[in-house]
XYZ file of C-alpha atoms in Angstrom:
402
model
C 0.000 0.000 0.000
C 1.137 3.520 -0.810
C 0.500 6.108 1.860
C 0.864 9.867 1.739
C 1.417 11.991 4.780
C 0.479 15.559 3.822
C 0.956 17.858 6.806
C -0.531 21.274 7.443
C 1.958 24.064 8.071
C 0.795 24.640 11.621
C 1.608 21.023 12.503
C 5.257 21.296 11.570
C 6.324 24.392 13.451
C 9.730 25.667 12.481
C 10.112 22.973 9.795
C 7.345 24.634 7.808
C 8.410 28.210 8.489
C 9.536 28.400 4.860
C 7.189 25.649 3.685
C 7.415 21.876 3.709
C 5.729 18.542 3.107
C 6.147 14.966 4.352
C 5.175 12.013 2.169
C 5.076 8.472 3.579
C 5.279 5.550 1.144
C 4.966 2.018 2.505
C 7.420 0.583 -0.073
C 9.690 3.593 -0.440
C 9.946 5.016 3.053
C 9.236 8.528 4.239
C 10.460 11.623 2.438
C 10.530 15.220 3.516
C 10.398 18.073 1.036
C 11.645 21.432 2.256
C 11.977 24.930 0.882
C 14.409 27.643 1.847
C 15.092 31.052 0.359
C 16.926 29.718 -2.697
C 15.904 26.120 -3.342
C 13.808 23.007 -2.710
C 15.245 19.725 -1.467
C 13.907 16.231 -0.813
C 15.377 13.788 1.678
C 14.414 10.434 3.141
C 13.852 10.397 6.889
C 13.471 7.705 9.541
C 9.945 6.687 10.543
C 10.675 7.698 14.139
C 11.019 11.315 12.998
C 7.402 11.158 11.886
C 5.947 9.569 15.019
C 4.193 12.736 16.216
C 2.253 13.143 12.978
C 0.751 9.682 12.424
C -2.767 11.055 12.890
C -2.409 12.966 9.593
C -1.549 9.870 7.552
C -3.644 9.469 4.386
C -3.657 5.882 3.041
C -3.594 5.374 -0.737
C -3.937 1.880 -2.205
C -1.679 2.597 -5.164
C -0.264 5.344 -7.285
C -3.100 7.236 -8.982
C -4.005 6.290 -12.535
C -2.755 9.577 -13.933
C 0.775 8.543 -12.890
C 0.595 4.930 -14.024
C -1.573 4.967 -17.151
C -0.480 8.223 -18.759
C 2.796 9.271 -20.353
C 4.274 11.792 -17.923
C 5.997 14.865 -19.363
C 7.514 17.727 -17.373
C 7.887 21.123 -19.061
C 10.202 23.444 -17.149
C 9.790 26.970 -18.493
C 12.867 29.038 -17.750
C 11.091 32.009 -19.300
C 8.485 32.059 -16.506
C 9.003 34.232 -13.443
C 12.352 35.777 -12.594
C 15.464 33.757 -13.359
C 17.320 34.982 -10.285
C 14.423 33.870 -8.063
C 13.613 30.565 -9.748
C 13.969 27.525 -7.533
C 14.950 24.027 -8.568
C 11.466 22.485 -8.581
C 12.437 19.666 -10.913
C 15.940 18.882 -9.605
C 14.953 19.410 -5.971
C 11.576 17.645 -5.893
C 10.260 15.890 -8.982
C 13.417 14.175 -10.243
C 14.375 12.490 -6.945
C 10.739 11.724 -6.126
C 10.096 10.085 -9.504
C 13.355 8.145 -9.222
C 12.367 6.868 -5.781
C 8.917 5.789 -6.976
C 10.129 4.495 -10.343
C 7.848 6.852 -12.261
C 9.000 7.070 -15.861
C 8.822 10.525 -17.390
C 10.287 12.896 -19.944
C 11.799 16.196 -18.869
C 11.916 19.181 -21.215
C 13.616 22.398 -20.205
C 12.775 25.303 -22.472
C 15.671 26.574 -24.548
C 13.705 29.009 -26.714
C 10.401 30.842 -26.478
C 8.819 28.202 -28.738
C 10.154 25.014 -27.089
C 6.758 24.262 -25.534
C 4.697 24.862 -28.665
C 7.125 22.889 -30.861
C 6.990 19.842 -28.577
C 3.248 20.130 -27.916
C 2.640 19.870 -31.649
C 4.483 16.525 -31.632
C 2.254 14.849 -29.024
C 0.636 11.684 -30.352
C -3.139 11.621 -30.628
C -3.184 7.894 -29.759
C -1.590 8.417 -26.306
C -2.787 9.779 -22.973
C -0.596 12.307 -21.213
C -0.045 13.899 -17.829
C 1.801 17.142 -18.462
C 3.369 18.848 -15.463
C 3.965 22.528 -16.150
C 6.634 24.250 -14.051
C 5.559 27.590 -15.424
C 3.056 30.404 -15.439
C -0.185 30.871 -17.348
C 1.370 31.994 -20.638
C 3.366 28.784 -21.061
C 0.230 26.718 -20.473
C -1.563 28.842 -23.060
C 1.206 28.054 -25.565
C 0.822 24.344 -24.836
C -2.958 24.350 -25.289
C -2.875 26.304 -28.538
C -0.192 24.053 -30.050
C -1.837 20.701 -29.260
C -3.944 18.870 -31.801
C -7.712 18.779 -31.278
C -9.016 15.827 -29.295
C -5.823 15.106 -27.342
C -6.244 13.173 -24.075
C -4.184 15.439 -21.835
C -4.292 16.136 -18.103
C -2.353 19.128 -16.773
C -0.799 19.833 -13.381
C 0.457 23.363 -12.703
C 3.467 23.964 -10.455
C 3.633 27.728 -10.125
C 6.718 29.470 -11.417
C 5.370 32.573 -13.143
C 4.452 35.982 -11.749
C 0.641 36.105 -11.648
C -0.278 32.397 -11.701
C -3.971 33.174 -12.114
C -5.006 29.620 -12.970
C -3.088 27.874 -10.172
C -4.222 30.404 -7.556
C -7.834 30.124 -8.704
C -7.949 26.303 -8.391
C -6.169 26.147 -5.033
C -2.623 25.312 -6.147
C -1.039 28.433 -4.724
C 2.257 26.754 -3.838
C 4.537 24.016 -5.144
C 3.566 21.923 -2.091
C -0.100 22.179 -3.051
C 0.841 20.833 -6.489
C 2.839 17.924 -5.046
C -0.140 16.969 -2.879
C -2.401 17.134 -5.928
C 0.008 14.911 -7.857
C -0.783 12.039 -5.465
C -4.162 12.750 -3.872
C -5.718 15.221 -6.305
C -8.654 14.661 -8.639
C -8.978 15.302 -12.363
C -11.479 17.951 -13.436
C -12.813 19.105 -16.805
C -10.826 22.067 -18.143
C -13.136 24.632 -19.824
C -11.517 26.540 -22.678
C -12.525 29.744 -24.415
C -11.922 31.120 -27.872
C -11.075 34.507 -29.331
C -11.701 34.963 -33.070
C -10.059 37.861 -34.912
C -11.551 39.610 -37.937
C -9.373 40.611 -39.698
C -6.556 38.338 -38.402
C -4.175 39.704 -35.779
C -0.485 39.009 -35.294
C 1.140 37.332 -32.294
C 3.949 39.373 -30.692
C 6.931 37.770 -28.945
C 9.018 39.065 -26.038
C 11.268 40.897 -28.533
C 8.194 42.811 -29.737
C 8.391 41.080 -33.106
C 5.382 39.902 -35.122
C 5.695 36.110 -35.236
C 2.606 34.700 -36.949
C -0.881 35.529 -38.151
C -3.705 34.654 -35.755
C -7.270 33.935 -36.853
C -8.301 32.468 -33.509
C -6.727 31.483 -30.195
C -7.805 29.519 -27.157
C -7.532 30.953 -23.654
C -8.475 29.807 -20.159
C -7.813 32.752 -17.811
C -8.531 36.059 -19.526
C -9.029 37.861 -22.799
C -8.491 41.596 -22.418
C -8.159 44.940 -24.159
C -7.408 48.369 -22.763
C -5.247 48.994 -19.721
C -4.852 45.338 -18.742
C -3.664 44.246 -22.179
C -1.389 47.291 -22.506
C 0.152 46.629 -19.097
C 0.869 42.974 -19.865
C 2.257 43.826 -23.311
C 4.602 46.541 -22.083
C 5.859 44.556 -19.096
C 6.514 41.406 -21.170
C 9.347 42.837 -23.254
C 12.878 41.568 -22.717
C 13.987 45.118 -21.959
C 11.476 45.545 -19.134
C 12.253 42.091 -17.749
C 15.999 42.722 -17.732
C 15.787 46.255 -16.349
C 13.095 45.948 -13.695
C 12.415 42.252 -12.968
C 9.152 41.880 -11.039
C 9.034 45.653 -10.641
C 8.296 45.861 -14.373
C 4.540 45.607 -13.754
C 4.620 48.634 -11.460
C 6.799 50.566 -13.909
C 4.565 49.661 -16.846
C 1.439 50.666 -14.913
C 2.961 54.025 -13.995
C 3.881 54.686 -17.615
C 0.478 53.710 -19.017
C -1.584 55.533 -16.385
C 0.495 58.656 -16.881
C -0.724 58.690 -20.487
C -4.119 57.274 -19.490
C -5.319 56.596 -23.045
C -8.984 56.155 -23.943
C -9.798 52.933 -25.811
C -12.692 53.620 -28.176
C -14.913 50.724 -29.167
C -18.266 48.937 -29.022
C -19.439 45.895 -27.077
C -22.195 43.605 -28.358
C -23.686 40.514 -26.717
C -24.392 37.711 -29.194
C -27.138 35.428 -27.928
C -27.512 31.746 -28.733
C -30.564 32.408 -30.932
C -28.592 34.858 -33.086
C -29.973 38.002 -31.450
C -27.511 40.903 -31.112
C -27.715 43.209 -28.090
C -25.515 46.310 -28.227
C -24.218 46.961 -24.705
C -21.925 49.899 -25.493
C -21.841 51.773 -28.799
C -18.634 53.592 -29.753
C -17.648 54.530 -26.201
C -14.237 55.300 -24.615
C -13.052 52.616 -22.189
C -10.264 52.227 -19.698
C -10.691 48.568 -18.791
C -12.127 45.549 -20.616
C -11.679 41.892 -19.672
C -13.390 38.575 -20.364
C -12.483 36.538 -17.296
C -12.744 32.792 -16.711
C -10.865 32.826 -13.384
C -11.688 34.666 -10.158
C -8.077 35.614 -9.382
C -5.274 37.098 -11.475
C -2.941 36.989 -8.459
C -3.245 35.326 -5.067
C -4.933 38.391 -3.524
C -6.291 40.100 -6.671
C -9.927 38.969 -6.854
C -10.855 40.501 -10.184
C -13.913 38.324 -10.992
C -15.428 37.044 -7.735
C -18.260 35.127 -9.423
C -16.046 33.201 -11.848
C -15.805 29.447 -11.252
C -12.908 27.575 -12.935
C -15.043 24.420 -13.166
C -17.862 26.080 -15.129
C -17.902 26.835 -18.828
C -18.751 30.526 -18.551
C -17.082 33.907 -18.862
C -17.623 37.162 -17.039
C -17.403 40.477 -18.864
C -15.992 43.237 -16.670
C -15.354 46.736 -17.950
C -15.548 50.414 -17.124
C -15.519 53.474 -19.303
C -12.600 55.855 -19.511
C -11.948 57.627 -16.255
C -9.172 59.446 -14.395
C -6.031 57.482 -13.615
C -6.598 58.014 -9.894
C -10.084 56.515 -10.181
C -8.720 53.504 -12.045
C -6.208 52.920 -9.251
C -8.945 53.123 -6.621
C -11.006 50.533 -8.503
C -8.007 48.198 -8.761
C -7.334 48.632 -5.037
C -10.911 47.477 -4.390
C -10.166 44.294 -6.344
C -7.462 43.559 -3.773
C -10.085 44.164 -1.072
C -11.967 40.906 -1.663
C -13.328 41.977 -5.061
C -15.255 45.014 -3.803
C -14.754 46.816 -7.144
C -17.748 45.010 -8.669
C -19.978 46.914 -6.239
C -18.831 50.244 -7.670
C -21.386 51.808 -10.065
C -18.600 52.619 -12.551
C -17.893 48.913 -13.053
C -20.093 46.785 -15.294
C -19.989 43.068 -14.513
C -21.956 40.634 -16.689
C -22.125 36.845 -16.723
C -21.750 35.324 -20.196
C -23.297 31.868 -20.359
C -22.193 28.960 -22.495
C -23.702 29.516 -25.932
C -23.377 33.295 -25.720
C -20.522 35.389 -27.111
C -19.228 38.926 -26.761
C -18.122 40.907 -29.794
C -15.625 43.718 -29.232
C -15.349 46.174 -32.127
C -12.312 48.459 -31.931
C -12.883 51.875 -33.475
C -10.874 52.771 -36.592
C -9.873 55.959 -34.745
C -7.695 53.758 -32.496
C -4.564 53.538 -34.620
C -1.817 53.562 -31.968
C -0.343 50.010 -31.759
C -0.041 50.422 -27.983
C -3.851 50.663 -27.811
C -4.481 47.945 -30.389
C -3.403 44.870 -28.459
C -5.373 41.934 -27.092
C -4.048 39.867 -24.174
C -4.910 36.168 -23.998
C -3.441 34.588 -20.850
C -0.323 36.727 -21.254
C 0.083 36.155 -24.990
C -0.244 39.407 -26.955
C -2.007 39.780 -30.295
C -1.643 43.000 -32.282
C -4.753 44.109 -34.154
C -4.268 45.481 -37.653
C -6.426 46.756 -40.484
C -9.844 48.399 -40.217
C -13.250 47.295 -38.908
C -11.451 45.179 -36.313
C -13.622 42.768 -34.346
C -12.790 40.146 -31.715
C -15.397 37.603 -30.641
C -14.978 35.907 -27.268
C -16.882 32.683 -26.660
C -16.816 29.297 -24.969
C -14.747 26.852 -27.000
C -15.910 23.692 -28.668
C -16.037 20.561 -26.506
C -12.576 19.334 -25.535
C -11.045 16.456 -23.601
C -8.537 18.518 -21.622
C -8.367 17.897 -17.868
C -6.576 19.552 -14.981
C -5.374 18.088 -11.692
C -6.130 19.843 -8.418
């Protein structure tokens, strides 16, 4: 019998001051996983060291099916988060743990910005996979958009990015949460959403280069325009990353709010029966998002009514306003999502079968104001009569582990 001993932080005192986890395997002994300021490490310990915590033991008959019946692949995205602050999640935890338990797997460390998409495109439709992502949301978005339709894939997120909206929203706010989920977690349906571009847009890389034409893209956290998309786009450049690190978001926000541009466009709700309901007609906006997740960061509750398990989006926007007002509204989002109670903010549930059409005015010609963010990926809009339609995606077989 395989047993897992997952201990709460309060039970471990000083051991868990920086975070920790104890796993007890009947055929492989007891292991302790620890974290300090610079790294993770796993070590085997004597059973006597665990005597005081036997009441927390969780018996498991065998390794879960997702570890025994699926091909296990680990993607380690070195482009997620800050390199100087990255910890050795794979070398410190997964590699020794998989070796101990004789779990066969493939490890892929990104060497370019397209390592994930190149390898995702090579996955075999006839196989079932468990893909462990040591990354942030953008890397997972690259994986999903590169896979063939109908793939049998389950995903486990081990946070390494900066926002980690998906992991924080499903309760995997730490690497230890993800390790627990690896052994005692359950698979859940992974709703996906689609953005269609008319005319096509162009994907922009971290060097601010146009890489490929985009007719449509899948997303699972957020599709945005306005200040959110501009902030993500400006902060994602290699220059901002190298110069400011995690401070780049603050610097980008200061720069954008100093200009405080108005984003002129129209919003139309497309109902399942084909009816079109114009919500906003040629109005100036500051903020526009289509959110599938409640949190963009651990404490930033941007869409309180979003449920990761449901196939639905929430439209949240407000018209152009003073920079100081925008900051006050964002501060309310950090205060348990109180911004949705403000009369300036419009917050609308979009059910499965409905879509939202965003039409960007032809008077918006500045590239900085003509960008769409999809889970951190940036698409530049070009041409005239530009429209983006956000909707629930076709049925898919993607799963996530939590």
